[in-house]
Coordinates of N, CA and C in Angstrom, one line a residue:
M772 N 0.8 -0.9 0.2 CA -0.4 0.0 0.1 C 0.7 0.8 0.1
P773 N 0.8 1.6 -1.1 CA 1.6 3.6 -1.0 C 1.4 4.4 0.0
D774 N 2.6 4.7 0.8 CA 2.5 6.1 1.5 C 1.4 7.7 1.3
R775 N 0.3 7.3 1.5 CA -0.1 8.8 1.1 C 0.4 10.0 1.5
H776 N 1.4 9.7 2.5 CA 1.6 11.4 2.9 C 3.3 11.6 2.3
A777 N 3.8 10.3 1.5 CA 4.8 10.9 0.2 C 4.3 11.6 -0.6
Q778 N 2.9 11.8 -1.0 CA 2.6 12.7 -2.2 C 2.0 13.8 -1.8
R779 N 2.0 14.1 -0.9 CA 2.0 15.9 -0.3 C 3.2 16.6 -1.0
P780 N 2.0 18.2 -1.4 CA 3.2 18.8 -2.2 C 4.3 19.2 -1.5
R781 N 4.3 19.3 -0.5 CA 5.0 20.0 0.7 C 6.6 19.4 0.7
D782 N 6.1 17.7 0.6 CA 7.1 16.8 0.3 C 8.0 16.5 -0.7
L783 N 7.7 17.0 -2.1 CA 8.1 16.9 -3.2 C 9.2 18.0 -3.3
E784 N 10.2 17.5 -4.0 CA 11.4 18.6 -4.5 C 11.0 19.5 -5.2
T785 N 10.0 19.5 -5.9 CA 9.4 20.9 -6.4 C 8.7 22.2 -5.9
W786 N 8.2 21.7 -4.5 CA 7.8 22.4 -3.9 C 7.9 23.9 -3.9
S787 N 9.1 24.1 -3.9 CA 9.7 25.7 -3.9 C 9.5 26.0 -4.9
S788 N 9.8 25.4 -6.4 CA 9.1 26.2 -7.8 C 7.5 26.3 -7.7
Q789 N 7.2 25.4 -7.0 CA 5.4 25.3 -7.6 C 5.1 26.7 -6.6
V790 N 5.3 27.1 -5.8 CA 5.5 28.0 -4.4 C 5.3 29.5 -5.4
K791 N 6.8 29.1 -6.3 CA 7.0 30.6 -6.9 C 5.7 30.8 -7.8
M792 N 5.3 29.6 -8.2 CA 4.7 29.6 -9.6 C 3.2 30.2 -9.2
W793 N 2.5 29.6 -8.2 CA 1.2 30.2 -7.5 C 1.3 31.6 -7.2
R794 N 2.7 31.9 -6.1 CA 3.2 33.4 -5.7 C 2.9 33.9 -7.0
S795 N 3.4 33.9 -7.7 CA 3.0 35.1 -9.0 C 2.2 34.6 -9.9
H796 N 1.5 33.8 -9.9 CA 0.3 33.7 -10.8 C -1.0 35.0 -10.7
P797 N -1.6 35.4 -12.0 CA -2.2 36.7 -11.8 C -3.4 36.5 -10.9
L798 N -3.8 35.3 -10.6 CA -5.0 35.2 -9.6 C -4.3 35.7 -8.4
T799 N -3.5 35.8 -8.0 CA -2.5 36.8 -6.9 C -3.2 35.5 -5.5
I800 N -3.5 34.5 -5.4 CA -4.2 33.7 -3.9 C -2.7 33.5 -3.1
E801 N -3.5 34.0 -2.1 CA -2.3 34.2 -0.6 C -2.2 32.6 -0.5
R802 N -3.9 32.3 -0.2 CA -4.2 30.7 0.2 C -5.8 30.8 0.3
F803 N -5.9 29.3 0.9 CA -7.8 29.3 0.7 C -8.1 30.0 2.1
S804 N -9.0 30.4 2.0 CA -10.3 31.2 3.1 C -11.1 30.2 3.7
Y805 N -12.1 29.7 3.1 CA -13.0 29.2 3.7 C -13.7 28.3 2.7
V806 N -14.6 27.1 3.6 CA -15.9 26.5 2.3 C -17.0 26.9 3.2
T807 N -18.3 27.6 2.2 CA -19.1 28.6 2.6 C -20.5 26.8 2.6
L808 N -21.1 26.9 3.6 CA -21.9 25.7 4.2 C -23.1 26.6 4.1
G809 N -24.4 26.6 2.8 CA -25.3 27.0 3.0 C -26.3 26.0 4.4
V810 N -27.2 26.7 5.0 CA -27.9 25.7 6.0 C -29.2 26.8 6.2
R811 N -30.3 25.8 6.4 CA -31.8 26.4 6.4 C -31.5 27.2 8.0
D812 N -30.7 26.5 9.1 CA -30.8 27.0 10.4 C -29.6 27.3 11.2
L813 N -29.6 28.5 11.1 CA -28.0 28.6 11.4 C -27.8 28.3 12.9
E814 N -28.5 28.5 13.6 CA -28.6 28.0 15.0 C -28.2 26.8 15.5
S815 N -28.8 25.8 14.7 CA -29.1 24.2 14.7 C -27.5 23.9 14.3
A816 N -27.2 24.7 12.9 CA -25.8 24.2 12.3 C -24.6 24.5 13.2
V817 N -24.7 25.8 14.1 CA -23.6 25.9 14.8 C -23.6 24.6 16.1
S818 N -24.7 24.5 16.7 CA -24.5 24.0 17.7 C -24.1 22.6 17.6
T819 N -24.8 22.0 15.7 CA -23.9 20.9 15.6 C -22.5 21.0 15.3
Y820 N -21.6 21.5 15.2 CA -20.5 22.2 14.3 C -19.8 22.4 15.8
V821 N -20.5 23.4 16.8 CA -19.7 23.7 18.2 C -19.6 22.7 19.1
D822 N -20.8 21.9 18.9 CA -21.5 21.1 20.6 C -20.8 19.6 20.2
V823 N -21.0 19.2 19.0 CA -20.6 17.7 18.8 C -19.4 17.9 17.9
M824 N -19.3 18.8 17.0 CA -17.5 18.2 16.2 C -16.8 19.3 16.9
E825 N -17.2 20.2 17.6 CA -15.8 20.4 18.8 C -15.0 21.9 17.8
A826 N -15.7 22.3 16.7 CA -15.7 23.3 16.0 C -15.5 24.4 17.2
V827 N -14.5 25.4 16.5 CA -14.2 26.8 17.2 C -15.0 27.9 16.5
P828 N -16.0 28.6 17.4 CA -16.6 30.1 17.0 C -15.4 31.0 16.5
V829 N -15.1 31.6 15.1 CA -14.1 32.7 14.8 C -14.9 34.3 14.9
Q830 N -15.9 33.9 14.0 CA -16.2 35.6 13.5 C -18.0 35.2 13.4
Q831 N -18.8 35.8 13.7 CA -20.5 36.0 13.1 C -20.8 37.1 12.5
G832 N -22.3 37.2 11.9 CA -22.7 38.5 11.4 C -23.2 38.4 10.4
I833 N -23.4 39.3 9.6 CA -24.3 39.3 8.1 C -23.6 39.9 7.4
D834 N -23.7 39.3 6.2 CA -22.9 39.3 4.6 C -24.0 40.0 4.0
D835 N -24.0 41.6 3.7 CA -25.0 41.5 2.9 C -24.8 41.6 1.6
A836 N -23.6 41.4 1.1 CA -23.0 41.1 -0.6 C -23.7 40.0 -0.8
L837 N -24.0 38.8 0.1 CA -24.2 37.3 0.2 C -25.8 37.3 0.6
R838 N -26.2 38.4 1.2 CA -27.6 38.3 1.8 C -27.8 37.2 2.6
A839 N -27.2 37.2 3.8 CA -26.9 36.2 4.3 C -26.2 35.7 6.2
R840 N -26.9 35.7 7.1 CA -26.5 35.6 8.3 C -25.3 34.4 8.6
F841 N -24.4 34.4 9.3 CA -22.9 33.7 9.1 C -22.3 33.3 10.4
Q842 N -21.9 32.5 10.6 CA -21.0 31.9 11.3 C -20.2 31.3 11.0
T843 N -18.5 31.7 11.1 CA -17.5 31.0 10.5 C -17.0 30.6 12.2
V844 N -16.6 29.3 11.7 CA -15.8 28.2 12.6 C -14.6 28.1 11.9
Q845 N -13.8 27.0 12.9 CA -12.3 26.6 12.7 C -12.4 25.0 12.9
L846 N -12.5 24.0 12.1 CA -13.2 23.0 12.0 C -11.3 22.0 11.3
G847 N -10.9 21.6 12.9 CA -9.7 21.1 12.4 C -8.8 22.2 11.9
D848 N -8.2 21.7 10.2 CA -7.2 22.8 10.0 C -8.1 23.7 8.7
C849 N -9.2 23.9 8.8 CA -9.8 24.7 8.0 C -10.9 25.5 8.6
L850 N -11.2 26.7 7.9 CA -12.3 27.5 8.1 C -13.3 26.8 7.5
L851 N -14.7 26.9 8.0 CA -15.8 26.7 7.6 C -17.0 27.9 8.0
Q852 N -17.6 28.6 6.7 CA -18.8 29.0 7.2 C -20.2 28.7 6.8
L853 N -20.6 28.5 8.2 CA -21.7 28.2 8.2 C -23.0 29.6 7.6
A854 N -24.0 29.5 6.6 CA -24.6 30.6 6.4 C -26.1 30.4 6.2
Q855 N -26.8 31.2 6.1 CA -28.3 30.8 6.3 C -28.7 31.9 5.5
P856 N -29.8 31.8 4.4 CA -30.1 33.1 3.7 C -30.8 34.1 4.2
L857 N -30.6 35.0 4.1 CA -31.6 36.2 4.4 C -32.9 36.3 3.6
E858 N -33.0 35.5 2.3 CA -34.1 36.0 1.5 C -34.2 35.0 0.3
E859 N -34.7 34.3 0.5 CA -35.2 32.7 -0.2 C -34.6 33.1 -1.9
H860 N -35.1 34.5 -2.4 CA -34.6 34.4 -3.8 C -33.2 34.5 -4.3
S861 N -32.6 34.7 -3.3 CA -31.0 34.8 -3.2 C -30.0 33.8 -4.2
D862 N -29.2 33.9 -4.4 CA -28.5 32.8 -4.5 C -28.3 31.7 -3.5
L863 N -27.9 31.7 -2.1 CA -28.1 31.1 -1.5 C -29.0 30.6 -1.0
G864 N -29.8 31.4 -1.2 CA -31.6 31.1 -0.7 C -31.8 29.9 -1.5
R865 N -31.5 30.2 -3.2 CA -32.0 29.1 -4.2 C -31.5 27.7 -3.7
H866 N -30.1 27.9 -3.5 CA -29.0 26.8 -3.2 C -29.7 25.9 -2.1
V867 N -30.2 26.7 -0.7 CA -30.4 25.7 0.1 C -32.0 25.1 -0.3
A868 N -32.6 26.2 -0.9 CA -33.9 25.5 -1.0 C -34.0 24.2 -1.7
K869 N -32.9 24.4 -2.7 CA -32.5 23.2 -3.6 C -32.1 21.8 -2.7
W870 N -31.0 22.2 -2.2 CA -29.9 21.2 -1.7 C -29.9 20.8 -0.5
G871 N -30.5 21.8 0.7 CA -30.4 21.6 2.3 C -29.7 22.5 2.0
N872 N -29.0 21.3 3.3 CA -27.9 22.0 4.1 C -26.5 21.3 3.3
M873 N -25.9 21.8 2.9 CA -24.9 21.9 1.6 C -23.8 22.5 1.2
I874 N -22.5 22.1 1.1 CA -21.9 23.4 0.8 C -21.9 23.9 -0.4
C875 N -21.9 25.2 -0.5 CA -22.0 25.7 -1.6 C -21.1 27.1 -2.3
S876 N -19.9 27.1 -1.3 CA -18.8 27.9 -2.6 C -17.3 27.7 -1.8
L877 N -16.4 28.7 -2.4 CA -15.2 28.6 -1.7 C -14.8 29.7 -1.9
R878 N -14.0 30.2 -0.9 CA -13.8 31.5 -0.7 C -12.1 31.4 -0.7
F879 N -11.2 32.0 -1.7 CA -9.7 32.6 -1.8 C -9.1 34.0 -0.9
K880 N -8.3 34.2 -0.6 CA -7.8 35.3 0.1 C -6.5 35.6 -0.8
V881 N -6.9 36.7 -1.3 CA -6.0 37.1 -2.8 C -5.3 38.7 -2.6
T882 N -4.7 39.0 -3.1 CA -3.7 40.2 -2.8 C -4.2 41.4 -3.9
D883 N -4.8 41.2 -4.8 CA -5.2 41.9 -6.0 C -6.5 41.2 -6.9
L884 N -7.6 42.1 -6.4 CA -9.1 42.0 -7.3 C -8.7 42.1 -8.6
D885 N -8.1 43.5 -8.7 CA -8.3 43.7 -10.5 C -7.7 42.6 -11.2
S886 N -6.3 41.7 -10.8 CA -5.8 41.0 -11.6 C -6.4 39.8 -11.4
V887 N -7.0 39.8 -10.4 CA -8.0 38.2 -10.5 C -9.2 38.2 -11.4
E888 N -9.7 39.6 -11.8 CA -10.5 40.0 -13.0 C -10.0 40.0 -14.1
S889 N -9.1 40.7 -13.9 CA -8.4 40.5 -15.7 C -8.1 39.3 -16.2
W890 N -7.6 38.5 -15.0 CA -7.6 36.9 -15.5 C -8.2 36.1 -16.1
L891 N -9.6 36.3 -14.9 CA -10.2 35.2 -15.0 C -11.2 35.9 -16.6
K892 N -11.4 37.0 -16.8 CA -12.0 37.6 -18.4 C -11.1 37.2 -19.2
R893 N -9.7 36.8 -19.1 CA -9.4 36.2 -20.3 C -9.3 35.0 -20.6
K894 N -9.8 34.1 -19.7 CA -10.1 32.9 -19.1 C -11.5 32.4 -19.9
N895 N -12.7 33.6 -19.8 CA -13.8 33.3 -20.6 C -14.8 33.1 -19.1
I896 N -14.5 33.4 -18.0 CA -14.8 33.3 -16.8 C -15.3 35.0 -16.4
R897 N -16.6 34.7 -16.2 CA -17.3 36.3 -16.0 C -17.4 36.6 -14.6
T898 N -17.1 37.4 -14.3 CA -17.2 37.4 -12.5 C -18.3 39.1 -12.5
E899 N -18.2 39.2 -11.1 CA -19.1 40.2 -10.6 C -18.5 40.8 -9.2
R900 N -18.3 42.1 -9.1 CA -17.3 42.6 -8.1 C -18.7 43.0 -7.4
L901 N -18.9 42.2 -6.0 CA -20.3 42.7 -5.3 C -19.6 43.4 -4.0
R902 N -18.5 44.0 -3.5 CA -18.4 45.3 -3.0 C -16.8 44.9 -3.6
E903 N -16.0 46.6 -2.6 CA -14.8 46.7 -3.2 C -13.8 45.3 -3.2
D904 N -14.0 44.5 -1.7 CA -13.3 43.6 -1.5 C -13.0 42.1 -2.1
L905 N -14.5 41.9 -2.5 CA -15.1 40.7 -3.1 C -15.6 40.5 -4.5
V906 N -15.0 39.6 -5.4 CA -15.5 39.3 -6.9 C -15.5 37.6 -6.6
V907 N -16.6 37.7 -7.0 CA -17.1 36.3 -7.2 C -17.4 36.0 -8.6
T908 N -17.3 34.7 -9.1 CA -17.4 33.7 -10.8 C -18.9 34.0 -11.0
D909 N -19.0 34.1 -12.0 CA -20.4 33.2 -12.5 C -20.8 31.9 -12.4
V910 N -21.9 31.5 -11.7 CA -21.7 29.7 -11.5 C -21.9 29.3 -13.2
E911 N -22.4 29.8 -14.1 CA -22.4 29.2 -15.1 C -21.0 28.9 -16.0
D912 N -19.6 29.8 -15.6 CA -18.6 29.6 -15.8 C -17.6 28.9 -14.7
S913 N -18.5 28.6 -13.9 CA -17.0 27.8 -12.7 C -18.4 26.4 -12.3
Y914 N -18.8 25.8 -13.5 CA -19.0 24.3 -13.2 C -20.3 24.6 -11.6
G915 N -21.2 25.8 -11.6 CA -22.1 25.2 -11.0 C -21.9 26.5 -9.6
A916 N -20.9 26.2 -9.2 CA -20.5 26.9 -7.7 C -20.2 28.1 -8.0
P917 N -20.1 29.0 -6.9 CA -19.5 30.2 -7.4 C -18.0 30.2 -6.3
I918 N -17.2 30.8 -7.0 CA -15.9 30.9 -6.2 C -15.9 32.3 -5.9
F919 N -15.5 32.5 -4.6 CA -15.2 33.7 -4.3 C -13.6 34.3 -3.9
F920 N -13.4 35.6 -4.8 CA -11.8 35.9 -3.8 C -12.1 37.3 -3.6
T921 N -11.2 37.7 -2.2 CA -11.6 38.6 -1.4 C -10.0 38.8 -0.9
T922 N -10.2 40.3 -0.5 CA -9.0 40.7 0.1 C -9.0 41.2 1.3
E923 N -10.2 40.8 1.6 CA -10.5 41.0 3.4 C -9.9 40.0 4.1
E924 N -9.7 40.5 5.6 CA -9.3 39.6 6.5 C -10.4 39.4 8.0
I925 N -10.4 37.9 7.8 CA -11.1 37.5 8.5 C -10.6 37.8 10.7
P926 N -11.2 38.6 10.8 CA -10.7 39.0 12.5 C -11.2 37.1 13.3
G927 N -10.1 37.4 13.6 CA -9.9 35.9 14.7 C -9.2 34.7 13.7
D928 N -9.1 35.3 12.7 CA -8.6 34.0 11.4 C -7.4 33.0 12.4
P929 N -7.2 31.7 12.8 CA -6.3 31.5 13.3 C -5.2 31.2 12.1
F930 N -5.7 31.2 10.9 CA -4.6 30.7 10.2 C -4.0 31.7 9.1
A931 N -4.4 33.1 9.7 CA -3.5 34.2 9.2 C -2.5 34.6 9.6
S932 N -1.5 35.1 8.5 CA 0.2 34.5 9.0 C 0.0 36.4 9.6

């Protein structure tokens, strides 16, 4: 049986050249920020993740751009944003109505949103600037799931450098 840890990118001799490549890429990705899980009932979802799975609360609030109430939690070595739609006709509202409690998007921390938009446009991926610090891909161009790019810092983020 192969050693699954031997295949981790950081273990490969090419890691330093790969880091240079993605750090200089036009998407300007610094790191993965979090997964968003659309939920019907935020309090119930938070209770499950915090009380049962021992996730650690990081941030909560309302995201006007997504039209959602949210709680971001640390679950192991990643962040998970639990998001309840404020409007049933929003993108998140339609997602939750169709799929229930289900992953709905990914978010990446970047350094330059203008570069992100420019590169994605060259690749025929439409985007929308939801606010000064947030860009999202058109779901028709990103396999049915919105991919978010942001320059925002998450208060209390245990993975921020």
